[in-house]
Each structure stands twice: as structure tokens, then as C-alpha cells.
XYZ file of C-alpha atoms in Angstrom:
548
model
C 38.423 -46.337 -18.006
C 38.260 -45.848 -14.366
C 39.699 -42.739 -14.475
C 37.724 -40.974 -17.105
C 34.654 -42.284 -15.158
C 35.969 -40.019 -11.722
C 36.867 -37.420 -14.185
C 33.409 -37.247 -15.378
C 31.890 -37.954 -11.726
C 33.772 -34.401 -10.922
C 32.649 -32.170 -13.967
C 29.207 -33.468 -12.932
C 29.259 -32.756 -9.196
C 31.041 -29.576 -9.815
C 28.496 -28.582 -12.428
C 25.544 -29.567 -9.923
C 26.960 -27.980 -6.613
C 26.958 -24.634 -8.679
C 23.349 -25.048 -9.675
C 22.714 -25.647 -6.027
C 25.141 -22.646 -4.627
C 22.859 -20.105 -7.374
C 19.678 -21.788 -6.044
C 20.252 -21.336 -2.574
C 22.316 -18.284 -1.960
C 21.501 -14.654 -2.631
C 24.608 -12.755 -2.988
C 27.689 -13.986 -4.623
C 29.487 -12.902 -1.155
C 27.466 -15.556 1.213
C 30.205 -17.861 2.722
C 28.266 -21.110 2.116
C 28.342 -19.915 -1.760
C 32.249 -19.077 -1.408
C 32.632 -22.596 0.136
C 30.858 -24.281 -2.604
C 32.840 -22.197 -4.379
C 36.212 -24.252 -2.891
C 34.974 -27.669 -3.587
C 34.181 -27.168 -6.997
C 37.539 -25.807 -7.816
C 38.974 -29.214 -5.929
C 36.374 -31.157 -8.137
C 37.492 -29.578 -11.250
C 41.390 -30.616 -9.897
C 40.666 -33.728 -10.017
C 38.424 -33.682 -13.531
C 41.067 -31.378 -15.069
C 44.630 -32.505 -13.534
C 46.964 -33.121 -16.415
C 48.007 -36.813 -17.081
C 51.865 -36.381 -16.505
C 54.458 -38.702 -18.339
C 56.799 -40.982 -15.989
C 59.677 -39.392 -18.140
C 58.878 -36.222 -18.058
C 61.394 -33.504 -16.116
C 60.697 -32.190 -12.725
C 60.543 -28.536 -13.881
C 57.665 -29.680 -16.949
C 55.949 -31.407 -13.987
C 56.342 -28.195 -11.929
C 55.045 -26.113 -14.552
C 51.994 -28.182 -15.873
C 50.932 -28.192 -11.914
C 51.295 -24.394 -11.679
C 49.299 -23.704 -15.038
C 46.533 -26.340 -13.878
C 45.861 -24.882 -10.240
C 46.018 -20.692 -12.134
C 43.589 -22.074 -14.716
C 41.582 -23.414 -12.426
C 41.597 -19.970 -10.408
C 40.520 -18.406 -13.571
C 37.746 -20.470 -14.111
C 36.169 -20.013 -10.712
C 36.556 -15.879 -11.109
C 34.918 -16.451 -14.463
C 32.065 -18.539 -12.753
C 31.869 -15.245 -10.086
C 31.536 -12.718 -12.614
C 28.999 -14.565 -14.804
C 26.749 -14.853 -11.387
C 27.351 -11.287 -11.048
C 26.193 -10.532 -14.549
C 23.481 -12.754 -15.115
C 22.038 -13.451 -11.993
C 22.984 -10.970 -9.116
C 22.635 -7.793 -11.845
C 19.369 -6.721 -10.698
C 19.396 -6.932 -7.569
C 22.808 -4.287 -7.298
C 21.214 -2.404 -9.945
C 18.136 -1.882 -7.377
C 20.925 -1.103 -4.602
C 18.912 1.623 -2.265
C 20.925 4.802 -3.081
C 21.489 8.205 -0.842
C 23.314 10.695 0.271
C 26.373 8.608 1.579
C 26.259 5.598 -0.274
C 25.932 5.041 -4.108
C 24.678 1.809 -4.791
C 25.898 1.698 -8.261
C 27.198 5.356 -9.384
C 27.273 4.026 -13.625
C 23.356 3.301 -12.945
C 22.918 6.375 -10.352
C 23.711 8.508 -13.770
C 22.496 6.672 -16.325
C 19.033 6.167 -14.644
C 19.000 9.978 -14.164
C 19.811 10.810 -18.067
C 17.501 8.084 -18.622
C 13.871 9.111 -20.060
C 11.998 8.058 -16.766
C 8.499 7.311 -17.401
C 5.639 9.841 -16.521
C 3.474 9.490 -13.658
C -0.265 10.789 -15.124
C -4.361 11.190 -13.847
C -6.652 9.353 -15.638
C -7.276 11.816 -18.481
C -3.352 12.518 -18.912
C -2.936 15.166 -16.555
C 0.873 14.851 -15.363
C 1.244 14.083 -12.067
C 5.062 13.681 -12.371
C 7.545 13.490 -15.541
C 11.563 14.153 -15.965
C 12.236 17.844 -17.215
C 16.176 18.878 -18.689
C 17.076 21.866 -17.237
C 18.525 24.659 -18.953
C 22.318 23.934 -17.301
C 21.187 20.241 -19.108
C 20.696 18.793 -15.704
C 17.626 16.293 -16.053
C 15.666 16.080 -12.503
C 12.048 15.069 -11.555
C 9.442 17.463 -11.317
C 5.539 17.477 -10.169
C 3.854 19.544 -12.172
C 0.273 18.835 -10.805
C 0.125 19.831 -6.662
C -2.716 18.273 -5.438
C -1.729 14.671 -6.607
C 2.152 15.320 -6.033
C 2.594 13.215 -2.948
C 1.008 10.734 -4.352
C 3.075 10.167 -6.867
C 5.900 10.757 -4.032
C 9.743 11.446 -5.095
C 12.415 10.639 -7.103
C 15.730 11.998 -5.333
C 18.050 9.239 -6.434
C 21.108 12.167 -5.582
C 20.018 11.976 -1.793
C 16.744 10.363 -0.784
C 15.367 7.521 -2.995
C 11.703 7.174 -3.514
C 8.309 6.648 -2.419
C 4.941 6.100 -2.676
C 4.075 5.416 -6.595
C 7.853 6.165 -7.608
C 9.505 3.726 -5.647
C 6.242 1.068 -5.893
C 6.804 1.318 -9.786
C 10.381 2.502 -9.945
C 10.696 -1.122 -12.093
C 8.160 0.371 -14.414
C 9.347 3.953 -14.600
C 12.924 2.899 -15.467
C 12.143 0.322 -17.595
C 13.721 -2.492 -16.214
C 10.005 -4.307 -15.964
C 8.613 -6.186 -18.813
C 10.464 -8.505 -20.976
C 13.400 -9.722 -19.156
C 15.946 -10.914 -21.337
C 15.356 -7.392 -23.213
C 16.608 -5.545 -19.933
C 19.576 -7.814 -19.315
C 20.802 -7.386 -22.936
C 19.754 -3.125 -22.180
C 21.929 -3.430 -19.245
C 24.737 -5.552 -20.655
C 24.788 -3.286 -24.339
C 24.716 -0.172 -22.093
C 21.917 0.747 -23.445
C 19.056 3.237 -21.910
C 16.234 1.552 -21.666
C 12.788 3.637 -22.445
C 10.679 3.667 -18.973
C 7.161 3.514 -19.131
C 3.999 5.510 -18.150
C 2.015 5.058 -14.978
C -1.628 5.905 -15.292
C -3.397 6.500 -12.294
C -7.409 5.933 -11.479
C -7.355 9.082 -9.676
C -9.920 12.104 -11.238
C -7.817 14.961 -11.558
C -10.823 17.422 -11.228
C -12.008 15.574 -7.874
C -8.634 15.116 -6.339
C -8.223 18.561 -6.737
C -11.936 19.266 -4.760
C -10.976 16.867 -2.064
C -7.176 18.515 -1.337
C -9.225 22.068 -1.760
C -11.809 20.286 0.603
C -9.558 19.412 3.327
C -7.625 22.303 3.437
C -4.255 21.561 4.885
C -6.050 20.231 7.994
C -4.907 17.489 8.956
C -6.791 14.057 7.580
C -7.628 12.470 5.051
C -10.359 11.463 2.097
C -10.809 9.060 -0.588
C -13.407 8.240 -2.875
C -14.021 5.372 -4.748
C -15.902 3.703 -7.368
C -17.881 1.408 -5.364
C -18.117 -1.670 -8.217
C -14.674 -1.445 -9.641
C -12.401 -0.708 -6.325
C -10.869 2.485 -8.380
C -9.869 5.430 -6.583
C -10.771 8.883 -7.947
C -9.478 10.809 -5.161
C -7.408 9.871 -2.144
C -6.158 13.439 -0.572
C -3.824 13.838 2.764
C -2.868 16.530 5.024
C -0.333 17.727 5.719
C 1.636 16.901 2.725
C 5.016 18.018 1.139
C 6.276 19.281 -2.635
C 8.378 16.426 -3.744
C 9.798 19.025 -6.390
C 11.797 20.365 -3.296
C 12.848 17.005 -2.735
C 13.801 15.866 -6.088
C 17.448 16.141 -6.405
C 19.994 13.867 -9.075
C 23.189 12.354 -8.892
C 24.178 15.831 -10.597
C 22.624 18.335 -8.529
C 25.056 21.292 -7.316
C 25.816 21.328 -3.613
C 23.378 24.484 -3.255
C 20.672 22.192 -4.493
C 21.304 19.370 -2.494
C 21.904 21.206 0.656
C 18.609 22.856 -0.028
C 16.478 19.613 -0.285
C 18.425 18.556 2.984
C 17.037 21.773 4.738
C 13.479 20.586 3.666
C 13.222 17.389 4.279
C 14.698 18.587 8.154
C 12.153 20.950 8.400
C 9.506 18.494 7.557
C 10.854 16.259 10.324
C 11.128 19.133 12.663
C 7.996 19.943 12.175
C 6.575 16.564 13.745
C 3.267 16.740 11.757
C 3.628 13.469 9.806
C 3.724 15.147 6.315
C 5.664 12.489 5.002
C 3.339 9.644 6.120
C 0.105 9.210 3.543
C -2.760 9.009 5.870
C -5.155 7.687 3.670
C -3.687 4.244 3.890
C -0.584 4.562 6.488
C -2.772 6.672 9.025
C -4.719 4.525 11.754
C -7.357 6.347 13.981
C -10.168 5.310 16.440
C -13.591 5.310 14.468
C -16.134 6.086 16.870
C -19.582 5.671 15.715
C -18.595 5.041 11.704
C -17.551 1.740 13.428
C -21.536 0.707 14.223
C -21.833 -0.173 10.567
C -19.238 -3.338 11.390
C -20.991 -3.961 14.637
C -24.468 -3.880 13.212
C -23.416 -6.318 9.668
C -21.904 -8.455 12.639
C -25.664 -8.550 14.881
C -27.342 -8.836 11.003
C -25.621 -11.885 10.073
C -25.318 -13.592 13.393
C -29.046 -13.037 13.541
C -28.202 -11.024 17.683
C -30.575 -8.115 15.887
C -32.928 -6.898 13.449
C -33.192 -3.403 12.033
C -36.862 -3.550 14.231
C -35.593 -5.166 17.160
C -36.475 -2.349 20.329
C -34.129 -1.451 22.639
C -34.355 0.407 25.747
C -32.245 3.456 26.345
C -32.645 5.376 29.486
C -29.493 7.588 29.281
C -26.509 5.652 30.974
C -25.476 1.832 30.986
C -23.303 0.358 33.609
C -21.214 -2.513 32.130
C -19.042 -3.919 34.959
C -17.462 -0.953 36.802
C -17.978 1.095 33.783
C -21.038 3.787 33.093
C -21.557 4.651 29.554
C -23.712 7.868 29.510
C -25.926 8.679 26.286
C -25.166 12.133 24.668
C -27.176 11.289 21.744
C -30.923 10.646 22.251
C -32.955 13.077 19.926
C -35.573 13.281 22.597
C -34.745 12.547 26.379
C -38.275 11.540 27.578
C -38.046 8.311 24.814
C -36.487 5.402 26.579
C -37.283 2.707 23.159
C -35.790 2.507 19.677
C -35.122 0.269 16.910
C -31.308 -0.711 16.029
C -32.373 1.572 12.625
C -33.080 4.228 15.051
C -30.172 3.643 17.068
C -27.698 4.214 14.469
C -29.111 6.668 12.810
C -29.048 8.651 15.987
C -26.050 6.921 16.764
C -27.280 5.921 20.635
C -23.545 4.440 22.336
C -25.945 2.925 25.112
C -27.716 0.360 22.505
C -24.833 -0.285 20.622
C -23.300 -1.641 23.906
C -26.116 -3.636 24.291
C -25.624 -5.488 20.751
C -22.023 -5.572 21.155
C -22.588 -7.315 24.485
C -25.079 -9.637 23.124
C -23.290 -10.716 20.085
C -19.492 -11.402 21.532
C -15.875 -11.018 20.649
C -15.679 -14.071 18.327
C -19.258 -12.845 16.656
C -17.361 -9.465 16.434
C -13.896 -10.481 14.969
C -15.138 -13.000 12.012
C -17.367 -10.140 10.830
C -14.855 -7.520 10.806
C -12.329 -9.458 9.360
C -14.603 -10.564 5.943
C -14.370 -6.713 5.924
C -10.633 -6.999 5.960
C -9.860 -6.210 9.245
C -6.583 -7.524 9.949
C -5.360 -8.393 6.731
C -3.215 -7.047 4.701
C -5.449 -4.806 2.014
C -4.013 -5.342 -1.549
C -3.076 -2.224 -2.549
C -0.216 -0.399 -4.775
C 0.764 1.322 -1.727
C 1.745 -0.120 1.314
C -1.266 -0.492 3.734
C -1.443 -0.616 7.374
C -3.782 -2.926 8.391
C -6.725 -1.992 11.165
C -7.486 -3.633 13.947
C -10.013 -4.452 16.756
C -8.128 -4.752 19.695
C -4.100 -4.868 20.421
C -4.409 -6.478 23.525
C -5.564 -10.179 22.742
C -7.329 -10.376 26.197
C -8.773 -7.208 25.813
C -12.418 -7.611 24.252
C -12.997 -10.749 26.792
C -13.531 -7.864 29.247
C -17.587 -6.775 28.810
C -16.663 -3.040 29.207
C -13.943 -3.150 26.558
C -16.873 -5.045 23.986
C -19.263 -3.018 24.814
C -17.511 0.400 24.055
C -15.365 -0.942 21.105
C -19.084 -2.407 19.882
C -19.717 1.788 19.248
C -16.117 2.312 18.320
C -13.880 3.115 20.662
C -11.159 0.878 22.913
C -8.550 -0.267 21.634
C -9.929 0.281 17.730
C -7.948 1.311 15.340
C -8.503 1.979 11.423
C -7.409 3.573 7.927
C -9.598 5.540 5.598
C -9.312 3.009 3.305
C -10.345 0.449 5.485
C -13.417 2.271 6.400
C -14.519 3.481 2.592
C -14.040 -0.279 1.856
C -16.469 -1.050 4.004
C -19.005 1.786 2.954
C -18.144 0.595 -0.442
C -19.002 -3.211 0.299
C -22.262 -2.169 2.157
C -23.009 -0.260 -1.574
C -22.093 -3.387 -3.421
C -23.902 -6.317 -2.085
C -21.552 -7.169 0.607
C -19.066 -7.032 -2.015
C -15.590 -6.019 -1.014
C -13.770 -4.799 -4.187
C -9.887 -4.927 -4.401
C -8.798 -1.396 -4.172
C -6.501 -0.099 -6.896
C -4.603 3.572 -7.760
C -2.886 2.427 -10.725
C -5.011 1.944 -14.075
C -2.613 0.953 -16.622
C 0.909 0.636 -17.129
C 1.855 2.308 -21.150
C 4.969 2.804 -23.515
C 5.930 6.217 -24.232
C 3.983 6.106 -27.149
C 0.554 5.165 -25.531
C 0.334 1.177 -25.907
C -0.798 -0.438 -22.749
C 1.245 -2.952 -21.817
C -0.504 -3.784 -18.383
C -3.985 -2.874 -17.407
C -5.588 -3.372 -14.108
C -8.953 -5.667 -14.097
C -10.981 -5.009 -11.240
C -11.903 -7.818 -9.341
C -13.242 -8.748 -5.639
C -11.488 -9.146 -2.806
C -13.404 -10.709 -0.308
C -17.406 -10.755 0.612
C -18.327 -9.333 3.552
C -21.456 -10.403 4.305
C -24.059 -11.759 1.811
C -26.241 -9.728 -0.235
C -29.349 -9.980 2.136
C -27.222 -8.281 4.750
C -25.937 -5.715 2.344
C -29.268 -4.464 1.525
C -30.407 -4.272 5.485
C -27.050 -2.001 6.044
C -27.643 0.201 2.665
C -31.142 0.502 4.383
C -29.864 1.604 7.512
C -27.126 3.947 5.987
C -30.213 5.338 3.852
C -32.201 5.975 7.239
C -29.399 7.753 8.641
C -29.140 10.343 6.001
C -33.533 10.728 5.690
C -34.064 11.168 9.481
C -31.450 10.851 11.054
C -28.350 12.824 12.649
C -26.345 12.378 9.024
C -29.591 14.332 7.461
C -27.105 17.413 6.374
C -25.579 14.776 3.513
C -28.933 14.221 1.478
C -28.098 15.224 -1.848
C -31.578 15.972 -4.049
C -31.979 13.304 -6.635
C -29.609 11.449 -5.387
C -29.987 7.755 -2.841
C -27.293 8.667 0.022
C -26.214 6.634 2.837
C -24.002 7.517 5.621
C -22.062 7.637 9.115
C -21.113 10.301 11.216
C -18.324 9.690 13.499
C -17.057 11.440 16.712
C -14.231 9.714 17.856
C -12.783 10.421 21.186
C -8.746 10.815 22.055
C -8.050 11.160 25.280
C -7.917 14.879 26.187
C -7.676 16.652 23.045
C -10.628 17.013 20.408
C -12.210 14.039 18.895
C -11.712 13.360 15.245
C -14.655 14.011 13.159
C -15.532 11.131 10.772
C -17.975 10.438 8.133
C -18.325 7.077 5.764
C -21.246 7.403 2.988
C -21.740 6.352 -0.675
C -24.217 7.856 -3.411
C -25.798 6.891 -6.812
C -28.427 7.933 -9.152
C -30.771 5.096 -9.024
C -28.132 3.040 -7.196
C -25.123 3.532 -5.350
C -21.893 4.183 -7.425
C -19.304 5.916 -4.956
C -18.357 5.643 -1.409
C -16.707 8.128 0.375
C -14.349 7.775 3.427
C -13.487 11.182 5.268
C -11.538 12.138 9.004
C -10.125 15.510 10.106
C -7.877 15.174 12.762
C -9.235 16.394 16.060
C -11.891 18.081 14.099
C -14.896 17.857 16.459
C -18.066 16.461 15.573
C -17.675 13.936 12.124
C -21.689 15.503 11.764
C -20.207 19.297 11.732
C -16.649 18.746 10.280
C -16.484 15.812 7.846
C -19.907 15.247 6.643
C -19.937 18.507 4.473
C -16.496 17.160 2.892
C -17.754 13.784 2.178
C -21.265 15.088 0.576
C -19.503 17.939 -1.306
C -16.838 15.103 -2.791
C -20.023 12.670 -3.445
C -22.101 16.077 -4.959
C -19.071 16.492 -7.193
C -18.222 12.590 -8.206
C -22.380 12.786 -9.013
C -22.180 15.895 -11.289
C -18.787 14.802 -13.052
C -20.916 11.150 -14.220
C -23.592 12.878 -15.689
């Protein structure tokens, strides 16, 4: 009796210590999973040693020891290559692959001869799909240019993916969805069917907004202000992912050529690779007043009548900030309206200085500065200052109060706050993926748009769209008016260092009320009023005319 109870005491700690070694580990390798490993196989000794007969012979003893401890080896490689098939499968099937090292060369194959899903606009236009060659070598290809980097590349012969491919590679290839219907896929050898992933983006207006831009370097994006969709999100300089696209079976001429592209990309040090709508940080400049004056709004510093004087120069500590932008040089008084509309640094130093970093920060971070911005592309989050001392120094509020310091943002940061100043304070949760489908069409997954955060209450919102509104009737954003239309907007003319500023603009339009917001910067374009206003009011003129 008392031995049966140990017996069973070891089956049941052996069983449990596994549980715990598969909870706690990640790889089968890990050496406190291999030393779990030991001590159940001296548990399962003492469970599964052989009761041996006083009268039996030395050599049957020998034997039945021998056969015990090699059965016992068995089981333990038995429990290593379950874990390996049932629990550590996906995570070496999702083993990052290149040129040296093949993470799994069965799966490097099979997921090329696999049917990848397609990558498509809104209205079906492919953005990227898998295409069999006439040699009957299947590789990626981007059919539609202007979206191409968005969509990113599938090179799984020498450099992975990015952007939407490797976001949704799960989706592409299929191994999303129903779980236990992949690992039986996976175990039968059997291709599984990827899916379809259906973008937001407006094929007609992200092909306006890459004509816009140019190939200068920059970025735009546009976006439905009450949903959080993006119809157009454009970056320069980009690169054709169809030279980068390369499979497991591409010849050596076709690999060394995607090698020579992606170098020259590198070589050419002008960040094609990186997507600046929402990896790109830049100062603001004056686009930033719209945070500054939500902040004075809803700490109650400043009213859109308040006066303030303006004489042309400011002296904050050993610093003078001179005024460039007075519309008339005799006139020493104007409102906060006034003074963004004409977009006067001198009495936005004034409420910056009045209203304080800690006024400053909580504002600008209900508008997401500083968080992480859900997104189905990696984000890089915007930020006041990098130095955590730095805005208790008056000069440094005062100038990063008109947007400049230590200030740094994304595009689509800044159209997220045009869009929430459009939406009753509203924030919405941006989103570039509509709808995950089957080859055939189902939808499997759709995306439901949703808020992310409020910014500042409605009350607020409706000061700011008035202000934004002012801007564009009379003052220096006038150029964006678009007849029949209610337009708001920011010009911004950010300055870096010794080369030219970047020009910036931030706007939204509607018929009857505002429907899309608009983010826009060309690198070291000049003045936002001469360089990106035109590109934000011709995407907005378009986005209009397509909704009618």
C-alpha cells in the first residue's frame, strides 16, 4: 500500500512539474525546462521501477534495470517532441528568416508556394498579391505604386517583411483564425489558404497625395475625422518593394539584384525605408499653437477675446523672441483668435508662460502626446520635451508654447489632433486596415471604429474649430478656403537649425460640418503657408469632391 501511494505521489509530481516547466519556459532549450526535465525522469524512476523478484538472476535484474532507465529516456524525448509540436510550433514557424539564416527552410518554401493573401484599397484595387512566374517561380509583387510601401515587402529569400506584410504576415499566411485548424494545417502538411487585407486607404486620393508631394521629402495623411480611417497616408522618399521581393527560390542574379537595391537605398541616406507618416518625428512650429491654445481654453489662462500686447520682441530670461509675423507693425493689441490666426510667436509666449509646464503636458497628452498611438503600424510617439528639466526653464516654455524647443511630433499625431478639434474634442483611434476576408470575399474580421481618448470637452472643441475657422477667413491660412466648403487650419514654419524650416499645415473640411482632417510637412520646405497649405487644401478639395 505504501508503495503504490509514492508511486502515485511521483506520476503526480512528474505530471505537475511538466505543466509548470510549459507554463513558465519559452523554448524547449531553456535550462530550467531541461532541469525539470531531469527530475521528472527521476520521478518517473521511482513511479515506474520494476518490482524485482528475490529469486530472480543477476543478469534478469541487469536487464529489467537497463530497459527501465532506456524507456524512461524515451519517454522524456517523447515529452520534448510533443512540446515542440504542440506548443513551441508557432513560434519556429514565425522564426525571422534572411539571407544567412533559414528559420525553418520546409516553411521558407511552403509559405512561398503558398497562396499568400492579397493586400487591397478599399474598392479592391491591389495593393499587393503573389504572381507565378513563367519559370513557375511564385514571388510577391505590387502592382499599385503609390500605396506599395505601404503595404511594404515580402522577401522571405533575403529580407523578411514590413509595414502591413509583416504586421499581418499571421493573416496573409493563414496561420490566424481558428487555431486548432492551423495546427492540424501544419501537422497534415497542408497549405493553408491566407487571407485578404483590406485597407481604408482611397485609392484615387492616395494617388493625389503621392502625386501631391512629389518625391519631396514628407509626408500627408488624411483622415475621416468621425471614424479614425485613413484615406491617404503618402511618404517621401519611398522604395518599390517589387525590387525587393525575392523567394526562397529566386536565382542568384535575382537575389544579388535586390541586395544591390536595398544598398543603394541605404547609401543613399534619405530614409526611404522609414514611413514618415507615423515613424517620422519633426518640430511643429506654429501647427503646435492649436495644443497650446486647447491647453489656455481649458485651464481657463485665455479666451479667444482676451487682448494681448505685441510690440515686436519679448525678452524671456536672457532670451529675445522677435515677431516676424504682425500683419500690421503700427498695431501693438490682438485677441488670442487674432494671434493665431496670424500666428504672433510673441503672444503665444505670453500664454505659454502664463499657463505652465504641468498646464501644458496634461493637455497635450489627452491629445496623445506621449503615448503610444494604437495603430496597425508601429508608431513613434511625440513628445514635448526630452530633457525632463527642460520646460521648468521660462525661455524653453515660452518658445515650445509656439512650437519649437525640444518638440517633437508625427503627422499622425498632428492630424489627430486637427481631427479631434473637428470632432468635439473627440480623439478617434486611427486605423489603415478595414477588414480582414477569405479568398472568396467573407469578412472574417472587420474594424469598428471607436474613440481613443477625449481631448478636451466639446465646449473647447467648438472654441478651437472657431479659431481654426478664423485662420482660414482672415487670417495668414486664407489661401486654404475652399468655396462651399467650412475649412479650418494651421500653417506651420518650423525652424532647424541652419537649414530651411519645414513647412507644415494641419486643417480639416466638411460640407455643413467637418468630415476630414488633413495633416501635411515637406521637409525643409520653407514656409508651411507657401509649401504645404496648397497640398493639404488640394487633398481636402479632392476628399470633398470624391463624397459628393
Amino acid at each position: 500500500m505504501t508503495n503504490w501511494v509514492i508511486r502515485s505521489a511521483a506520476l503526480l509530481a512528474a505530471t505537475l512539474l511538466a505543466i509548470y516547466g510549459v507554463l513558465r519556459t519559452t523554448d524547449r532549450a531553456q535550462p530550467l525546462w531541461l532541469a525539470l526535465l531531469v527530475i521528472i525522469g527521476l520521478l518517473w524512476a521511482i513511479a515506474l521501477w520494476p518490482p524485482i523478484r528475490r529469486t530472480a538472476r543477476r543478469i534478469e535484474r541487469s536487464m529489467l534495470h537497463v530497459i527501465t532507465v532506456l524507456s524512461i529516456g524515451f519517454l522524456l524525448v517523447g515529452v520534448q517532441l510533443a512540446r515542440v509540436q504542440a506548443i513551441d510550433r508557432e513560434r519556429i514557424l514565425s522564426a525571422p528568416t534572411n539571407g544567412a539564416v533559414v528559420g525553418d527552410p520546409r516553411l521558407s518554401s511552403a509559405l512561398v508556394e503558398a497562396r499568400r493573401g492579397r493586400i487591397l484599397a478599399r474598392d479592391g484595387t491591389v495593393i499587393a498579391q503573389t504572381e507565378r512566374a513563367a519559370n513557375g517561380e511564385i514571388r510577391r509583387v505590387y502592382p499599385f505604386a503609390p500605396a506599395a510601401y505601404l503595404a511594404g515587402y515580402y522577401s522571405p529569400g533575403l529580407f523578411g517583411a514590413t509595414n502591413i506584410e509583416q504586421a499581418y504576415d499571421a493573416e496573409l499566411s493563414g496561420r490566424a483564425g481558428i487555431a486548432w485548424r492551423a495546427w492540424l494545417d501544419g501537422v497534415l502538411h497542408r497549405q493553408t489558404p491566407g487571407n485578404d487585407v483590406v485597407l481604408t486607404i482611397d485609392p484615387a486620393l492616395q494617388a493625389k497625395a503621392d502625386q501631391l508631394l512629389g518625391g519631396r521629402p514628407g509626408a500627408i495623411i488624411l483622415m475621416d475625422v468621425h471614424t479614425g480611417a485613413i484615406l491617404a497616408m503618402a511618404s517621401a522618399p519611398s522604395f518599390d518593394p517589387n525590387k525587393l521581393a525575392v523567394s526562397t527560390t529566386s536565382t542568384q542574379d535575382e537575389l544579388d539584384a535586390a541586395r544591390a537595391y536595398f544598398q543603394s537605398l541605404q547609401q543613399a541616406n534619405a530614409g526611404a525605408l522609414v514611413l514618415r507618416p507615423t515613424q517620422g518625428r519633426y518640430a511643429p512650429g506654429s501647427i503646435f499653437k492649436t495644443v497650446t491654445a486647447a491647453a489656455a481654453l481649458e485651464h481657463h489662462t485665455a479666451t479667444l477675446d482676451r487682448v494681448y500686447r505685441d510690440e515686436g520682441a519679448l525678452s524671456v530670461g536672457d532670451r529675445v523672441i522677435i515677431e516676424q509675423n504682425r500683419p500690421d507693425p503700427n498695431r501693438v493689441s490682438y485677441t488670442m483668435e487674432e494671434a493665431y490666426g496670424y500666428s504672433l510667436n510673441v503672444v503665444f509666449a505670453q500664454i505659454g508662460l502664463e499657463l505652465g509646464e504641468a498646464r501644458l503636458r496634461e493637455t497635450a497628452q489627452k491629445f496623445g502626446f506621449g503615448a503610444p498611438i494604437p495603430f496597425d503600424l508601429p508608431v513613434a510617439p511625440s513628445q514635448l520635451s526630452s530633457d525632463p528639466g527642460y520646460l521648468g526653464n521660462p525661455a524653453a516654455m515660452a518658445v515650445t508654447a509656439f512650437g519649437q524647443g525640444q518638440l517633437l511630433v508625427t503627422p499622425l499625431q498632428m492630424v489627430l489632433v486637427a481631427a479631434a478639434v473637428a470632432n468635439n474634442g473627440q480623439v478617434p483611434a486611427p486605423y489603415l486596415v478595414d477588414h480582414i476576408q477569405t479568398a472568396n470575399g467573407a469578412i472574417i474580421q472587420q474594424t469598428q471604429p471607436k474613440i481613443w481618448r477625449q481631448a478636451v470637452d466639446p465646449t473647447i472643441a467648438s472654441q478651437l474649430q472657431e479659431m481654426m475657422r478664423w485662420s482660414v477667413e482672415h487670417g495668414y491660412a486664407h489661401p486654404a478656403a475652399i468655396p462651399g466648403a467650412i475649412v479650418g487650419g494651421k500653417t506651420g514654419t518650423a525652424e532647424v537649425g541652419n537649414q530651411p524650416p519645414h513647412a507644415w499645415f494641419i486643417g480639416f473640411a466638411g460640407k455643413g460640418q467637418p468630415q476630414y482632417a488633413v495633416a501635411v510637412i515637406v521637409e525643409h520646405g520653407g514656409e508651411g503657408v507657401q509649401t504645404a497649405l496648397p497640398l493639404g487644401k488640394a487633398l481636402l478639395e479632392a476628399a470633398l469632391q470624391r463624397s459628393q
